[in-house]
XYZ file of N, CA and C in Angstrom:
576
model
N 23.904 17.110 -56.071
C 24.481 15.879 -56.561
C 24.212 14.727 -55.607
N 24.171 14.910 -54.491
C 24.204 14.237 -53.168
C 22.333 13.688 -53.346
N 21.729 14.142 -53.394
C 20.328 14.142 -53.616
C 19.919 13.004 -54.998
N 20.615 13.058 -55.990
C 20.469 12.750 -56.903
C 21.303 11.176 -56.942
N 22.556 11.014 -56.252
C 22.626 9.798 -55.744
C 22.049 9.074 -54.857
N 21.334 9.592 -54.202
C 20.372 9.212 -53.489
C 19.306 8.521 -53.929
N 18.846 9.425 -54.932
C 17.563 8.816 -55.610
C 17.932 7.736 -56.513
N 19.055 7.504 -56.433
C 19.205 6.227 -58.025
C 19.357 4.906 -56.932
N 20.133 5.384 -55.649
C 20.039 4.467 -54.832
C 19.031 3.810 -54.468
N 17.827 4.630 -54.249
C 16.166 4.127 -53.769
C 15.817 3.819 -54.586
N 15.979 4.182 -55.893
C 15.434 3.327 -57.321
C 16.272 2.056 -57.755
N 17.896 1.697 -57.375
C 17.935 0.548 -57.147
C 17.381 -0.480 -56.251
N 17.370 0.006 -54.561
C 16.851 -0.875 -53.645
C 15.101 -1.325 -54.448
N 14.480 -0.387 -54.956
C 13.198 -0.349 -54.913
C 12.812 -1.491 -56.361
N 13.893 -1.627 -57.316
C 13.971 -2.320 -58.375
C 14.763 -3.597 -57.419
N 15.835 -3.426 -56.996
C 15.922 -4.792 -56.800
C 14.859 -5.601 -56.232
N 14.252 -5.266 -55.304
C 12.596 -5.617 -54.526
C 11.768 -6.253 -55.439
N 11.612 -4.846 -56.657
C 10.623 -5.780 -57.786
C 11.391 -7.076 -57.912
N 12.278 -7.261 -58.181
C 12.992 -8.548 -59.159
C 12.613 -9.376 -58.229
N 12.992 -9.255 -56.658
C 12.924 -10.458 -55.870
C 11.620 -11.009 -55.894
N 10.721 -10.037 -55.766
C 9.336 -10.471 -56.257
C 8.728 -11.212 -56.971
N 9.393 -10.905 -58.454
C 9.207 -11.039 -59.728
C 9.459 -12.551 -59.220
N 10.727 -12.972 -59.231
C 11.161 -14.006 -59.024
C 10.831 -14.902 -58.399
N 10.303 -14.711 -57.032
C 9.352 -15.771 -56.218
C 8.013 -15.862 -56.644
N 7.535 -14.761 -57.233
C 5.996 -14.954 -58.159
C 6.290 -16.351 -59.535
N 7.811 -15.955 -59.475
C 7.897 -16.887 -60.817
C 8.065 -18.338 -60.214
N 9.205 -18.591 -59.090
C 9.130 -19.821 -58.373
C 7.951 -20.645 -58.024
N 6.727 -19.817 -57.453
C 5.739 -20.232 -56.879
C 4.771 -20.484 -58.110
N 4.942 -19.961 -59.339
C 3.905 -20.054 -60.580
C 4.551 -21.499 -61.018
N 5.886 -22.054 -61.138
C 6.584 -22.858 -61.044
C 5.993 -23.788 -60.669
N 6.479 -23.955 -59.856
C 6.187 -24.923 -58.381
C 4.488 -25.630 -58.587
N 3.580 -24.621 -58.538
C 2.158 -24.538 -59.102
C 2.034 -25.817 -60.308
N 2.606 -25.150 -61.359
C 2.696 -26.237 -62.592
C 2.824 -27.832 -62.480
N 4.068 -27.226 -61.700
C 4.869 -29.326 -61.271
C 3.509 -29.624 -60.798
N 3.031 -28.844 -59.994
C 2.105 -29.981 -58.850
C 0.940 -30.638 -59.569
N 0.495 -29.358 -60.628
C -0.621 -29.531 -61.777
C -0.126 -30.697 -62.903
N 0.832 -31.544 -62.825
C 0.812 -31.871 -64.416
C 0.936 -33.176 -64.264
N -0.283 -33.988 -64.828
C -0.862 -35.274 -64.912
C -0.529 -36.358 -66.495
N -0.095 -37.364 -66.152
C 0.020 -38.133 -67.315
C -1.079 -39.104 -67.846
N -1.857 -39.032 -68.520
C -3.060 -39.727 -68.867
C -2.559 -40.337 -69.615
N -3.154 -41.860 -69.964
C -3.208 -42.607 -70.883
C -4.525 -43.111 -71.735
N -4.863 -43.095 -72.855
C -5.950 -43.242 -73.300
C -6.098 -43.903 -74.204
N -7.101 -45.035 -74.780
C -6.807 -45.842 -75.384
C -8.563 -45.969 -76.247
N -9.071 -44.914 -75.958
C -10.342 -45.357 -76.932
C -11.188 -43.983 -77.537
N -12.339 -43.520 -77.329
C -12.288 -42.277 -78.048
C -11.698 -40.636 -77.528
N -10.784 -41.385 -76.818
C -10.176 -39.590 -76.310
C -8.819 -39.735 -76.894
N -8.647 -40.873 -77.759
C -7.428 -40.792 -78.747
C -7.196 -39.532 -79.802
N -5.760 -39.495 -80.420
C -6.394 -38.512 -81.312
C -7.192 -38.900 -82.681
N -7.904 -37.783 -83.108
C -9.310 -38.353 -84.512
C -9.834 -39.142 -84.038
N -10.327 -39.436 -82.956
C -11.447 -39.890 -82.136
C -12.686 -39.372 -81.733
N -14.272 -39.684 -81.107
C -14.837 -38.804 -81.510
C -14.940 -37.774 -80.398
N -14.156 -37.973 -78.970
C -13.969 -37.496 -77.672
C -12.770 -36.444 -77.538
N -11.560 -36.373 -78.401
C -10.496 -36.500 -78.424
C -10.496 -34.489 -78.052
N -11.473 -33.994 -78.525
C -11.683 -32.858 -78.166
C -12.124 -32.367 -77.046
N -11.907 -32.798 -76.015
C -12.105 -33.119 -74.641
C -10.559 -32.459 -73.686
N -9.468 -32.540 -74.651
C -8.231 -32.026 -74.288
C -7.861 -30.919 -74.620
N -9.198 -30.218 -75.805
C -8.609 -28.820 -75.844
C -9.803 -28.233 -75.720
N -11.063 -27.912 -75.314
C -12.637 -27.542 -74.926
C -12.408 -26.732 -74.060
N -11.741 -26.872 -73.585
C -11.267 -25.886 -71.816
C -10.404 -24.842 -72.000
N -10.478 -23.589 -72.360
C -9.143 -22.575 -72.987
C -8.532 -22.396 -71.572
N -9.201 -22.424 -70.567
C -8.070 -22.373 -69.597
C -7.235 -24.001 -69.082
N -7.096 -24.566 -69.615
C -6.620 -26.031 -69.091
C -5.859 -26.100 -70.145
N -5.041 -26.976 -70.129
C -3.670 -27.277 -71.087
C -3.321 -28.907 -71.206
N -3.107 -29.343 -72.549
C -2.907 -30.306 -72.444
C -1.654 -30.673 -73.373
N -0.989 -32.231 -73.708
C -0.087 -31.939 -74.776
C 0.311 -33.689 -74.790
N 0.142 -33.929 -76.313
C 0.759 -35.193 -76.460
C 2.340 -35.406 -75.964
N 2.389 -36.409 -75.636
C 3.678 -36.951 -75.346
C 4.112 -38.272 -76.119
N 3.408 -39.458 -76.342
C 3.558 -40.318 -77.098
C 2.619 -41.682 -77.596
N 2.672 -42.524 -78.279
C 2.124 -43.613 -78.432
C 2.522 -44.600 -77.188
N 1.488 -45.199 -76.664
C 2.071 -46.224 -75.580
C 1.282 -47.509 -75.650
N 1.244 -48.225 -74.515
C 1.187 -49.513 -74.716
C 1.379 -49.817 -72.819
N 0.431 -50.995 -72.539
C -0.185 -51.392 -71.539
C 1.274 -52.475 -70.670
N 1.726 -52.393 -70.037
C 2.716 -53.434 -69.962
C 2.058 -54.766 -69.509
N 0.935 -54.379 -68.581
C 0.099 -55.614 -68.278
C -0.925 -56.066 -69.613
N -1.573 -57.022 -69.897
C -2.607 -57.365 -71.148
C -3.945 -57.168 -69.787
N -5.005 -56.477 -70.773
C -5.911 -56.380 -70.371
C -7.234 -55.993 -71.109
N -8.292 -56.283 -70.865
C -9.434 -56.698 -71.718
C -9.661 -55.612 -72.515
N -10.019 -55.181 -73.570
C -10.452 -53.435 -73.838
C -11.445 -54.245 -75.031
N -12.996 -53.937 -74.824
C -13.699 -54.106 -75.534
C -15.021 -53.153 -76.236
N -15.764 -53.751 -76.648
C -16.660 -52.837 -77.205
C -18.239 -53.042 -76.783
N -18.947 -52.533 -76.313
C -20.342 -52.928 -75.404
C -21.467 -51.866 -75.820
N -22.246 -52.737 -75.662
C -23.686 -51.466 -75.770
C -24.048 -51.323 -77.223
N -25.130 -50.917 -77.414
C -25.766 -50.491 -78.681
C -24.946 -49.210 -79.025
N -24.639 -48.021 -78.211
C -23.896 -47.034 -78.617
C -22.164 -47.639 -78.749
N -22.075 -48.747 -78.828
C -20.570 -49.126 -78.996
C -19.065 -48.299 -78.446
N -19.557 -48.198 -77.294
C -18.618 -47.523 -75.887
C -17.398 -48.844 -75.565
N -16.162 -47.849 -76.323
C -15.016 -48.803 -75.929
C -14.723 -48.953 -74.324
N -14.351 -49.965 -73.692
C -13.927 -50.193 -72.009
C -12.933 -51.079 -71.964
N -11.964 -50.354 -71.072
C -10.962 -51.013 -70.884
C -11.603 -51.613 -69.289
N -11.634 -53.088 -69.032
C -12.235 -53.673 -68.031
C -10.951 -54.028 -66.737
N -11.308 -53.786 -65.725
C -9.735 -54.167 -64.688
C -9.720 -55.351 -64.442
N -9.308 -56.049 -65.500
C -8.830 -57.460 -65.048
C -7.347 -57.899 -66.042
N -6.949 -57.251 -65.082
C -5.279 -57.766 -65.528
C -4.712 -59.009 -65.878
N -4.370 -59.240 -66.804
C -3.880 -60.825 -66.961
C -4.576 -61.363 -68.486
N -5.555 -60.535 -68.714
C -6.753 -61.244 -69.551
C -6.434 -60.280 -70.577
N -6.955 -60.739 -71.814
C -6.990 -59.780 -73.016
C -5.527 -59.637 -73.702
N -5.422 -58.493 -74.221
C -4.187 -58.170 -74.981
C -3.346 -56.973 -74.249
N -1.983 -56.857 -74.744
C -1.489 -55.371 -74.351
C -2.054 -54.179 -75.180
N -2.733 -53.647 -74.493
C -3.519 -52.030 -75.378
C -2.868 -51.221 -75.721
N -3.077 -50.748 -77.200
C -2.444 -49.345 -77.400
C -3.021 -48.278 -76.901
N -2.192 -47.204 -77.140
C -2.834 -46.016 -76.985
C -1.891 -44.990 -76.850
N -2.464 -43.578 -76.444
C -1.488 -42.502 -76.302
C -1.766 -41.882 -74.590
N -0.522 -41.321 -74.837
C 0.141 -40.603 -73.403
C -0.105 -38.492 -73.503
N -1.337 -38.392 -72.860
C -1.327 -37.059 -72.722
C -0.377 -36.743 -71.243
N 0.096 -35.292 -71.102
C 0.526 -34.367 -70.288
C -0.963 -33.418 -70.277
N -1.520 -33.437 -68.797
C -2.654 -32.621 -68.929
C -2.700 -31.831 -67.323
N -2.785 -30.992 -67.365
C -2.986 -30.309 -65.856
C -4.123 -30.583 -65.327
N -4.443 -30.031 -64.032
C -5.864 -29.767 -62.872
C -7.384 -29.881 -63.923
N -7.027 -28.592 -64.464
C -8.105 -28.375 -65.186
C -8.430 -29.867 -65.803
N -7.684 -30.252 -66.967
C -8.048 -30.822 -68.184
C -8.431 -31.644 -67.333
N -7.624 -32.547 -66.275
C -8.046 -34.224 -65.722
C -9.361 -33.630 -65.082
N -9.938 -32.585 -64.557
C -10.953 -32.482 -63.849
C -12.186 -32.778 -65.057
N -11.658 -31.918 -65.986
C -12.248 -32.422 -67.543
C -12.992 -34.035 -67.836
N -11.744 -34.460 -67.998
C -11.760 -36.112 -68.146
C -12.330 -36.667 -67.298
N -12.443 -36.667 -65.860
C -13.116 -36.990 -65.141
C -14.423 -37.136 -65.385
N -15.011 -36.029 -65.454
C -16.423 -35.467 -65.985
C -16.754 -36.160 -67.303
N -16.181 -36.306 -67.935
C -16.432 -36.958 -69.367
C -16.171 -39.087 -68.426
N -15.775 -39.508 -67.697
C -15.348 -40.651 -67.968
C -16.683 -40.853 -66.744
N -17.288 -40.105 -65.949
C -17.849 -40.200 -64.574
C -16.832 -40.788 -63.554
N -15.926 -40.616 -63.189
C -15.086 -41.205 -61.950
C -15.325 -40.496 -61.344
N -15.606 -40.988 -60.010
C -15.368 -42.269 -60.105
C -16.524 -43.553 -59.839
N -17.361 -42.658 -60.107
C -18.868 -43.612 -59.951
C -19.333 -44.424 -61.008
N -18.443 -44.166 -62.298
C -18.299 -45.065 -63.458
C -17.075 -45.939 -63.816
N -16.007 -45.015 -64.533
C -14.942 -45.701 -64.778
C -14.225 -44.859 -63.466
N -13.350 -45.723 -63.326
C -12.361 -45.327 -61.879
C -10.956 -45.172 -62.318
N -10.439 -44.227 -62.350
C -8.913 -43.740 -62.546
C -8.120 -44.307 -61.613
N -7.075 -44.709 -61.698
C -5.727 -45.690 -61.234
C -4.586 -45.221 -61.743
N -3.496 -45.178 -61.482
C -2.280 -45.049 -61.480
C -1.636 -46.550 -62.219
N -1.064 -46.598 -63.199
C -0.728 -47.635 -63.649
C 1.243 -47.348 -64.529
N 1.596 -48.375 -64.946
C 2.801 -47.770 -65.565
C 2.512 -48.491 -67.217
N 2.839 -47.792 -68.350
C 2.668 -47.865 -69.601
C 4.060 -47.825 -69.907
N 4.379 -48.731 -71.274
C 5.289 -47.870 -71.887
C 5.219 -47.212 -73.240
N 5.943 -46.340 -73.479
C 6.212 -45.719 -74.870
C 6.521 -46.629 -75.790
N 5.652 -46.418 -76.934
C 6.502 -47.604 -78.316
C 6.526 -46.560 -79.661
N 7.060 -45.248 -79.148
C 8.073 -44.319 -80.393
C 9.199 -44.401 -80.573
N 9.921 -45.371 -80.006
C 11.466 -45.758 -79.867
C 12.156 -45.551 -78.586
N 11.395 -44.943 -77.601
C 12.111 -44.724 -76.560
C 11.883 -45.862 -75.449
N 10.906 -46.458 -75.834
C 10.467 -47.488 -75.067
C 10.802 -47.385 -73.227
N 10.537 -46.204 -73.326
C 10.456 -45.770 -71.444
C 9.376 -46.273 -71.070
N 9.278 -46.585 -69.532
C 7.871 -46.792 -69.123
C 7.281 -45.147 -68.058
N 6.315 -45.436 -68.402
C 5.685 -44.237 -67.496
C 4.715 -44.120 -66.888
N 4.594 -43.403 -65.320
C 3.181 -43.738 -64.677
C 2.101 -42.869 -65.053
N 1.080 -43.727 -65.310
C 0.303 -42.695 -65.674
C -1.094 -43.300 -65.086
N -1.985 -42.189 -65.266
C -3.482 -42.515 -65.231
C -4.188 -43.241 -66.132
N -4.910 -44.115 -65.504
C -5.948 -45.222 -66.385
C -7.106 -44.775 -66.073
N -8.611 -45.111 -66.954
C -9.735 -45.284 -66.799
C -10.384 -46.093 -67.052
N -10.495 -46.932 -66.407
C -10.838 -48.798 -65.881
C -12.691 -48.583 -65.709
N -12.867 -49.832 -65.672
C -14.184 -50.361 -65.227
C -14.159 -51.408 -64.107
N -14.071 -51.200 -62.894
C -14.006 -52.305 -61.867
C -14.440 -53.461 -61.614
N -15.640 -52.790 -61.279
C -16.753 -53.856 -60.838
C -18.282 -54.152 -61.893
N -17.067 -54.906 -62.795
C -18.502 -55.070 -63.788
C -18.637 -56.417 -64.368
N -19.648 -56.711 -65.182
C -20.774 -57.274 -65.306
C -19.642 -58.227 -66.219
N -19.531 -59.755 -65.593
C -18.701 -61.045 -66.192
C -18.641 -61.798 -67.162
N -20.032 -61.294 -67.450
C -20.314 -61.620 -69.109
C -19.771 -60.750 -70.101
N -18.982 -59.766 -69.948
C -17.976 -58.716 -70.641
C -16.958 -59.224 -71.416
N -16.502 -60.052 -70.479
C -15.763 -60.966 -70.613
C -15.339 -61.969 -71.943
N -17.023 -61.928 -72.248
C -17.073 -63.292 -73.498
C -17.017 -61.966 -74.415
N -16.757 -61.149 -74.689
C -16.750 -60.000 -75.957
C -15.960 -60.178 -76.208
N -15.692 -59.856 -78.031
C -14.385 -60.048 -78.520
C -13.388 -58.903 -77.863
N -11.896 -59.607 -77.528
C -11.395 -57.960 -76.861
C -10.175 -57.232 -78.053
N -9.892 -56.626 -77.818
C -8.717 -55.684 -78.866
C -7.767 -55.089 -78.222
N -6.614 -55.494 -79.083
C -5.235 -54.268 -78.486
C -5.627 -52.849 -79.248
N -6.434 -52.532 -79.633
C -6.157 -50.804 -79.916
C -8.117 -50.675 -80.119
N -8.043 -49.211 -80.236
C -9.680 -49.217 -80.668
C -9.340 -48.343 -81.715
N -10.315 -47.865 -82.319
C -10.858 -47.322 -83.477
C -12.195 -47.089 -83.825
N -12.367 -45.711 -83.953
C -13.615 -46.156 -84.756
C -13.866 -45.835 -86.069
N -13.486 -45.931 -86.827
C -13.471 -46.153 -88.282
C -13.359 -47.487 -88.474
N -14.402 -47.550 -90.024
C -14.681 -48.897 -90.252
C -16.592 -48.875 -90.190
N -17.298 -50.056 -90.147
C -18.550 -50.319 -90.226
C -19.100 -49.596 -89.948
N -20.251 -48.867 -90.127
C -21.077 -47.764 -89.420
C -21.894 -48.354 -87.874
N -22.454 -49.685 -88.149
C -22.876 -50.262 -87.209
C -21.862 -50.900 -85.765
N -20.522 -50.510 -86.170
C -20.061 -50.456 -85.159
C -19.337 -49.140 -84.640
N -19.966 -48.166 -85.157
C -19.207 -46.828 -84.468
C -20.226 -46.138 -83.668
N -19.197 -45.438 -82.823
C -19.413 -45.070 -81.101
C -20.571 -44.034 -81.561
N -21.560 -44.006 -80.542
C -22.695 -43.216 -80.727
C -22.290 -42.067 -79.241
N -22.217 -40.200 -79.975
C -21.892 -40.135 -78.757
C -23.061 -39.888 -78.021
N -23.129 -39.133 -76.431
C -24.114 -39.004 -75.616
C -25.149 -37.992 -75.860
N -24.889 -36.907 -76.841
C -25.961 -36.083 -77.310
C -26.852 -36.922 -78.017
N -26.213 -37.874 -78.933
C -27.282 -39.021 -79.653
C -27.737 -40.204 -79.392
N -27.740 -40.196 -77.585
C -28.051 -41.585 -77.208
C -29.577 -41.121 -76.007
N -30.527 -42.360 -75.958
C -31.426 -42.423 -75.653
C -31.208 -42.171 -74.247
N -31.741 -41.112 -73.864
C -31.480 -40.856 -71.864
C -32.141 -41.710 -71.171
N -32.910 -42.546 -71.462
C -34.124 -43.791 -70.838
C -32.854 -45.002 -70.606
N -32.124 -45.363 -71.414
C -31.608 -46.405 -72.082
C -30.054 -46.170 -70.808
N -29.847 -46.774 -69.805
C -28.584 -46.604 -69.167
C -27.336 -47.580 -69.377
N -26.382 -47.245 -69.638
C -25.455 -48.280 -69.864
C -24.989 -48.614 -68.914
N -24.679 -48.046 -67.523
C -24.048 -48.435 -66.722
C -24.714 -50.002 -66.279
N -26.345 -49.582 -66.276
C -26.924 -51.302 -65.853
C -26.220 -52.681 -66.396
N -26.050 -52.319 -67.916
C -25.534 -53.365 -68.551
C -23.712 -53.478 -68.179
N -23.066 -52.418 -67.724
C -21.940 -52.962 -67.863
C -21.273 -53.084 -66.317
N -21.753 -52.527 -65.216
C -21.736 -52.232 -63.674
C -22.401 -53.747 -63.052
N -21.671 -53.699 -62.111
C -22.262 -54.862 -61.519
C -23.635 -54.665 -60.368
């Protein structure tokens, strides 16, 4: 009998062990997440039904997840350039309209994603900016932008827009990069 309490004893100590385990595997998987989870804001074809927009789920290991419709608190230029009609939101604050757009939740993976799709930062350059929500909650929130810095001033004279789209004219919808001429660089035209 003595033997046999024994053993339930070592099979408690030995289970409680797992749990503590369990549990700091779970803290630290935790912890992991918080550090991973990025707020993007996007306002042109990585919207959703856009022609990029699949860019947030391409990656089965990366995770992403709407959060809401938002809106720019600063006005700023967001136009349309190039023969392939590549929407840009340009960094000059003050100018243009307040932009719509939406608010992803995206981890490591996905923004490493976006990155790659936007070239940052040797193209568009990601910033930290604050947006707010316009689903009724009208919170503001910090999130990531993908700007154009240092570019070309004649941008400027383009018509600009609070939201993009591309639906509508054929001659003005976004051509993507599988169907654009590799000779033909856009950055010349829109980079300073």
């Amino acid at each position: 009998m003595i033997n046999k309490n024994l053993n339930y004893i070592i099979i408690l100590l030995l289970c409680e062990d797992c749990f503590k385990r369990a549990f700091a595997m779970e803290q630290n998987f935790t912890n992991q997440m918080a550090s991973s989870r990025h707020y993007v804001f996007v306002y042109g074809t990585l919207k959703t039904n856009e022609p990029n927009h699949h860019w947030f789920y391409k990656n089965e290991a990366g995770h992403s997840n709407f959060i809401c419709n938002a809106q720019t608190i600063e006005k700023y230029p967001l136009i349309i350039a190039t023969r392939y009609n590549v929407p840009f939101l340009l960094h000059s604050a003050g100018v243009g309209h307040y932009v719509k757009g939406e608010i992803y939740e995206v981890d490591d993976i996905i923004l490493k994603d976006l990155d790659e799709l936007e070239e940052h930062p040797t193209f568009y350059v990601r910033e930290e900016h604050f947006v707010k929500c316009i689903d009724g909650s009208e919170k503001n929130m910090k999130v990531w932008i993908y700007f154009i810095k240092q570019f070309n001033q004649k941008l400027l004279n383009l018509p600009m827009l609070d939201h993009y789209t591309n639906e509508g004219e054929v001659q003005f919808q976004y051509v993507p990069r599988y169907d654009r001429n590799p000779e033909y660089d856009i950055k010349q035209l829109i980079l300073l």
